[in-house]
């Protein structure tokens, strides 16, 4: 499979870019706690937290750099059958492609995207690594209501920083299907010189293979508890749980007397913000964006209906009515005994569908929507769900949730990670949506300089990556520049990104990603071709994979993003807890609920002390911010934490709102290893 050249340019080689707001401190993991050390939630203070849709969020957005250019686009999530290279699977994807086309913008642009959900479940979009406005972060029942089947949501925000990012859902384990896409923000004053760009997305794959689904794997791992983020994976369509809310529905005060998040009708629109919210929107015109060159092969199109599906450009904005209806009181308080349908405790997720089927609006519910739905939309969702139940066909004889066990043997071990490498034994590993039996191929000329942007979109796998016959020069991690460092192989944990430069030699060369600790034959493959010749075998293992391993702690931040020294104003200790047997992953012994808050205040230097008290490794990710690793280390948003290890990272609290902090092993996070950092109002 041949890849399109996603980008070609010649630019003046120079120093790394300057990044706005980069006053971060590189600290030692052994530093003594500051005077405001908080090891648990703030039980003693009763105050208000910044609302994701509040004026503080809009004010910061207005101060972000803007070029004045608005990029209007459309994206759809849908079910599809896709060819992953020798195997066709039924899965969920964006714009009918795996992975979706590169979404490319320039620093200073404003993204105005209408996202439409054609899936049988509610979903959201999370923009991984961006320090964007909080109400656009895509966390269900924290920053927005989930987007129900058939509905659309308008995402609208500025992108002030260049870098390599990506997008994926933040509902359940949907990310471990085909719902991901690269997001590249170009630097208008790019300091590096290169001829071509190759976007390389790593992924572990099981969805639709012999009946397997990520939801079934999650239930097998956590003993049937399912997801912390609502959808239970039953594919009944259009249902949401209450996402762990108490009887106050996430409003008013949480269990500790704190102010829990509200969901006002107004989305905090500020100047230049043209409104965004749930509800349908229409596309005017059929023009296509020309800025999203794909890293896919032109011959991929045979498995994707009519070929490339680009992000459509709108000829006008969506409506300015950004109102999102509030969730009604819990049904048991409405006095509807005898009217409500009987719902088994194991099937609470279908309550909204059953309500729609019973037309309870005729019984006096009036205008109260079901989780943000109108009565018409609820009835439509119910009908769509019933249709999807009959239409869904997974690949292979197992079908549905009846596939084989996908659990990794407990004897599996990674020397690099000093623990089990993960929990899931994936049948396939992909690069740009292709297996090693039919690999993606990138073509250029000998001597060309290539910028490779690596993104690990996997759910449970860390990869060791090397390009046969070539060394690499690491230039960025998680979108931030580092001092240029030579590397033979890289360790890339889930959600991490690395940019490297290579100078292409003459021939055909394997780009190999080894699923570390999961077996020597568990590899993904792509090809770099600069001349005629026979491609290497699918089992190729280049010698660079036996060379020194480069990890994030071996890198140093570039001067342009190096932190200024500052004593932390607040120290928050995050103990990672849980066991493999119980699969009860948590932070500080408390599994996730949306009402959790660890307080910070705008303007503070915050030190997060991650202490891994488990026997498992965890890639920890902070939304809306980037932090610095100790001792001059790089600026990142995701860091790998090995068992029984401790690391302190610092960030500046300059982006108000409610922000998720979680393990990016999707099966760990959806079993409880998530929490929220909340900005307190003064």
Coordinates of N, CA and C in Angstrom, one line a residue, residues 435-441 466-469 507-512 524-542:
X435 N -2.2 -4.2 8.4 CA -1.4 -5.3 9.1 C -0.1 -5.4 8.3
X436 N 0.8 -6.2 8.9 CA 2.1 -6.4 8.3 C 2.0 -7.3 7.0
X437 N 0.9 -7.9 6.8 CA 0.7 -8.8 5.6 C 0.4 -7.9 4.4
X438 N 0.0 -6.7 4.6 CA -0.3 -5.8 3.5 C 0.0 -4.4 3.9
X439 N 1.3 -4.1 4.1 CA 1.7 -2.9 4.8 C 1.6 -1.6 4.0
X440 N 1.4 -0.5 4.7 CA 1.5 0.8 4.2 C 2.9 1.1 3.7
X441 N 3.0 1.8 2.5 CA 4.3 2.1 1.9 C 4.4 3.6 1.7
X466 N 11.5 1.1 15.2 CA 12.8 1.4 14.6 C 12.6 1.3 13.1
X467 N 13.4 2.1 12.3 CA 13.4 2.1 10.9 C 14.7 1.4 10.4
X468 N 14.5 0.2 9.8 CA 15.6 -0.6 9.4 C 16.6 0.2 8.5
X469 N 17.9 0.1 8.7 CA 18.9 0.7 7.9 C 19.1 2.2 8.1
X507 N 16.7 2.1 -1.5 CA 16.3 0.7 -1.3 C 14.9 0.7 -0.7
X508 N 14.6 -0.5 -0.1 CA 13.3 -0.7 0.5 C 13.5 -1.1 2.0
X509 N 13.0 -0.4 2.9 CA 13.3 -0.5 4.3 C 12.1 -0.7 5.2
X510 N 12.2 -1.6 6.2 CA 11.1 -1.8 7.1 C 11.0 -0.9 8.3
X511 N 9.8 -0.3 8.5 CA 9.5 0.4 9.7 C 8.7 -0.5 10.6
X512 N 9.3 -1.0 11.7 CA 8.8 -2.0 12.5 C 8.4 -1.5 13.9
X524 N 3.9 -4.6 14.0 CA 3.3 -3.9 12.9 C 4.4 -3.5 12.0
X525 N 4.1 -3.3 10.7 CA 5.1 -3.1 9.7 C 4.6 -2.0 8.7
X526 N 5.5 -1.1 8.3 CA 5.3 -0.3 7.1 C 6.6 -0.3 6.4
X527 N 6.5 0.3 5.1 CA 7.7 0.2 4.3 C 8.1 1.6 3.8
X528 N 9.4 1.9 3.8 CA 9.9 3.1 3.2 C 10.6 2.6 1.9
X529 N 10.1 3.1 0.7 CA 10.7 2.7 -0.5 C 11.2 3.9 -1.3
X530 N 12.5 3.8 -1.6 CA 13.2 4.9 -2.4 C 13.7 4.3 -3.7
X531 N 13.6 3.0 -4.0 CA 14.1 2.4 -5.2 C 13.4 1.1 -5.4
X532 N 13.6 0.5 -6.6 CA 13.0 -0.8 -6.9 C 13.7 -1.8 -6.0
X533 N 13.1 -2.9 -5.9 CA 13.6 -4.0 -5.1 C 12.5 -4.8 -4.3
X534 N 12.9 -5.9 -3.8 CA 12.0 -6.8 -3.1 C 11.8 -6.3 -1.7
X535 N 10.5 -6.2 -1.3 CA 10.2 -5.8 0.1 C 10.6 -6.9 1.1
X536 N 11.0 -6.5 2.3 CA 11.3 -7.5 3.3 C 10.1 -8.3 3.7
X537 N 10.4 -9.5 4.3 CA 9.3 -10.3 4.8 C 8.6 -9.7 5.9
X538 N 7.3 -10.1 6.1 CA 6.5 -9.5 7.2 C 7.1 -9.8 8.6
X539 N 7.9 -10.8 8.7 CA 8.5 -11.1 10.0 C 9.8 -10.4 10.3
X540 N 10.2 -9.5 9.4 CA 11.5 -8.8 9.5 C 11.7 -8.2 10.9
X541 N 13.0 -8.3 11.4 CA 13.3 -7.7 12.7 C 14.6 -7.0 12.5
X542 N 14.6 -5.7 12.2 CA 15.8 -5.0 11.9 C 16.8 -4.9 13.1

